[in-house]
Amino acid sequence: MPVQQPQSAVVGHPIKMGSEEPPSGKQTRRSQSNCWLLQRRQLDSITTVLAEMIATAMLMLLGCMGCVQNSVFTNSNFQSALNFGFVVLICIQCFGCVCGAHLNPAVTLATYVYNMISLPMALAYFVAQVVGAFIGYGLLKAVLPESAIYSTENPNGVCLTSLNSTLTPWQGLAVEFLITCVLISICCGVWDPRNATKQDSLPVRFGLAIACLSLTAGQLTGASMNPVRSFAPAIWNGYWDDHWIYWVGPMAAALVTSVIYKHAFRRELEESEVDETTMSTKRTSEAELA
């Protein structure tokens, strides 16, 4: 009596009895595959953190270079604000696809509140931002003459954030808190699922937003909105007056704003809404191409 060959559950073809790999061979291949995936994830994480560090260094180098002011280099609040906005645009365009280009612990805290990043990765981002800011300002001091770093206009060092003499520390804290609330609100709006198909020109949007906020509050507090942006010049120049404001204000604003936005304003899209949004985007794209 002939022995009936087993049938494949997928296509119904006979399976050759002698073609199966021994169990140990399958386990070895599976183990190698898992090991490769683990190595790739680790490499991706390292690349992400490295990109965040480079992006933050770029922010400090180019942003603070645009704040130089002395008898030779003229400058103004308008020029510095516009320069920082354009630098943020460049950083996001270069590294946004790699690491998100947070450039700012306040933004990283907001992404953690939004469950977009794990706690270990958030801590890694924070370290990368601190190191990147330190390196970026150090490069600035290395490539510019001392007369550009210290001048009559900037006796304590270029790009230091300090309070206007007419403001009290608590007023300065309030200004930093409020303008950072606006910045984090913009981030939360971008992360809202209802804006998932409206991600084009994000670098331009964020760049203009930073320029606007810097124009608004630059002459009051320096419009930091970013603890490491204030920390790097402070540590390089040993200037710590009212420095706590630039940590407490932005970080508190990030926590408060992201929690409120997440629970009060954020909405998940229904499947039908996702399909409708996708079709609308497709029709718009086709119309533009036509």
Short mmCIF file of C-alpha atoms in Angstrom, two decimals, residues 28-152:
data_model
loop_
_atom_site.label_atom_id
_atom_site.label_comp_id
_atom_site.label_asym_id
_atom_site.label_seq_id
_atom_site.Cartn_x
_atom_site.Cartn_y
_atom_site.Cartn_z
CA THR A 28 20.43 28.22 14.42
CA ARG A 29 19.04 30.24 11.51
CA ARG A 30 16.35 31.77 13.72
CA SER A 31 18.95 32.68 16.34
CA GLN A 32 21.19 34.30 13.71
CA SER A 33 18.23 36.28 12.34
CA ASN A 34 17.25 37.51 15.79
CA CYS A 35 20.85 38.46 16.53
CA TRP A 36 21.06 40.43 13.27
CA LEU A 37 17.81 42.27 14.03
CA LEU A 38 19.03 43.10 17.53
CA GLN A 39 22.32 44.45 16.18
CA ARG A 40 20.47 46.53 13.61
CA ARG A 41 18.16 48.02 16.27
CA GLN A 42 21.15 48.87 18.45
CA LEU A 43 22.90 50.47 15.49
CA ASP A 44 19.78 52.48 14.64
CA SER A 45 19.55 53.71 18.23
CA ILE A 46 23.20 54.76 18.23
CA THR A 47 22.74 56.54 14.90
CA THR A 48 19.64 58.33 16.20
CA VAL A 49 21.40 59.60 19.34
CA LEU A 50 24.48 60.62 17.32
CA ALA A 51 22.30 62.58 14.89
CA GLU A 52 20.62 64.39 17.79
CA MET A 53 24.01 65.35 19.19
CA ILE A 54 25.25 66.67 15.83
CA ALA A 55 22.02 68.57 15.22
CA THR A 56 22.23 70.27 18.63
CA ALA A 57 25.90 71.13 18.04
CA MET A 58 24.90 72.65 14.71
CA LEU A 59 22.18 74.68 16.42
CA MET A 60 24.66 76.16 18.90
CA LEU A 61 27.46 76.77 16.41
CA LEU A 62 25.41 78.45 13.67
CA GLY A 63 22.81 80.02 15.95
CA CYS A 64 25.33 81.66 18.27
CA MET A 65 27.58 82.66 15.40
CA GLY A 66 24.69 84.75 14.15
CA CYS A 67 24.52 86.56 17.52
CA VAL A 68 28.05 87.98 17.37
CA GLN A 69 28.08 91.74 17.91
CA ASN A 70 30.96 94.16 18.43
CA SER A 71 32.49 97.23 16.83
CA VAL A 72 33.20 95.24 13.66
CA PHE A 73 30.15 92.98 13.40
CA THR A 74 26.81 94.74 13.62
CA ASN A 75 23.76 92.86 14.86
CA SER A 76 20.25 93.31 16.20
CA ASN A 77 17.51 91.31 17.93
CA PHE A 78 15.74 90.97 14.57
CA GLN A 79 18.82 89.53 12.89
CA SER A 80 19.59 87.12 15.74
CA ALA A 81 15.97 85.91 15.91
CA LEU A 82 15.74 85.35 12.18
CA ASN A 83 19.10 83.58 12.18
CA PHE A 84 18.06 81.14 14.93
CA GLY A 85 14.84 80.41 13.02
CA PHE A 86 16.76 79.59 9.86
CA VAL A 87 19.25 77.44 11.79
CA VAL A 88 16.39 75.42 13.29
CA LEU A 89 15.03 74.99 9.76
CA ILE A 90 18.40 73.62 8.61
CA CYS A 91 18.74 71.24 11.56
CA ILE A 92 15.26 69.79 11.08
CA GLN A 93 15.75 69.44 7.33
CA CYS A 94 19.07 67.63 7.83
CA PHE A 95 18.27 65.37 10.78
CA GLY A 96 14.50 65.38 11.23
CA CYS A 97 14.17 62.13 9.30
CA VAL A 98 16.90 60.50 11.40
CA CYS A 99 16.15 61.51 14.99
CA GLY A 100 13.26 63.96 14.86
CA ALA A 101 15.71 66.82 15.57
CA HIS A 102 14.34 67.68 19.01
CA LEU A 103 17.36 69.92 19.76
CA ASN A 104 15.74 70.66 23.10
CA PRO A 105 15.13 68.66 26.32
CA ALA A 106 11.73 70.37 26.62
CA VAL A 107 10.65 68.89 23.29
CA THR A 108 12.02 65.49 24.30
CA LEU A 109 10.04 65.63 27.55
CA ALA A 110 6.89 66.38 25.54
CA THR A 111 7.52 63.40 23.25
CA TYR A 112 7.90 61.19 26.31
CA VAL A 113 4.58 62.44 27.70
CA TYR A 114 3.05 61.65 24.31
CA ASN A 115 4.45 58.08 24.51
CA MET A 116 6.43 58.68 21.33
CA ILE A 117 9.74 57.78 22.96
CA SER A 118 10.83 55.42 25.74
CA LEU A 119 12.37 56.65 28.98
CA PRO A 120 15.86 55.22 28.21
CA MET A 121 15.83 56.85 24.78
CA ALA A 122 14.61 60.14 26.27
CA LEU A 123 17.54 60.08 28.67
CA ALA A 124 19.90 59.28 25.79
CA TYR A 125 18.49 62.25 23.87
CA PHE A 126 19.05 64.49 26.88
CA VAL A 127 22.70 63.44 27.16
CA ALA A 128 23.17 63.91 23.40
CA GLN A 129 21.68 67.40 23.58
CA VAL A 130 23.88 68.46 26.50
CA VAL A 131 27.03 67.09 24.85
CA GLY A 132 26.07 68.47 21.44
CA ALA A 133 25.43 71.96 22.82
CA PHE A 134 28.74 71.88 24.70
CA ILE A 135 30.61 70.83 21.55
CA GLY A 136 28.82 73.37 19.35
CA TYR A 137 29.63 76.34 21.57
CA GLY A 138 33.17 75.06 22.01
CA LEU A 139 33.61 75.05 18.23
CA LEU A 140 32.29 78.61 18.16
CA LYS A 141 34.96 79.72 20.63
CA ALA A 142 37.59 77.84 18.64
CA VAL A 143 36.84 79.40 15.25
CA LEU A 144 36.06 83.00 16.30
CA PRO A 145 38.47 85.58 17.73
CA GLU A 146 38.12 86.51 21.38
CA SER A 147 36.93 89.98 20.36
CA ALA A 148 33.87 88.34 18.78
CA ILE A 149 33.08 86.29 21.89
CA TYR A 150 33.61 89.09 24.43
CA SER A 151 32.77 92.66 23.54
CA THR A 152 31.22 95.79 24.98
#
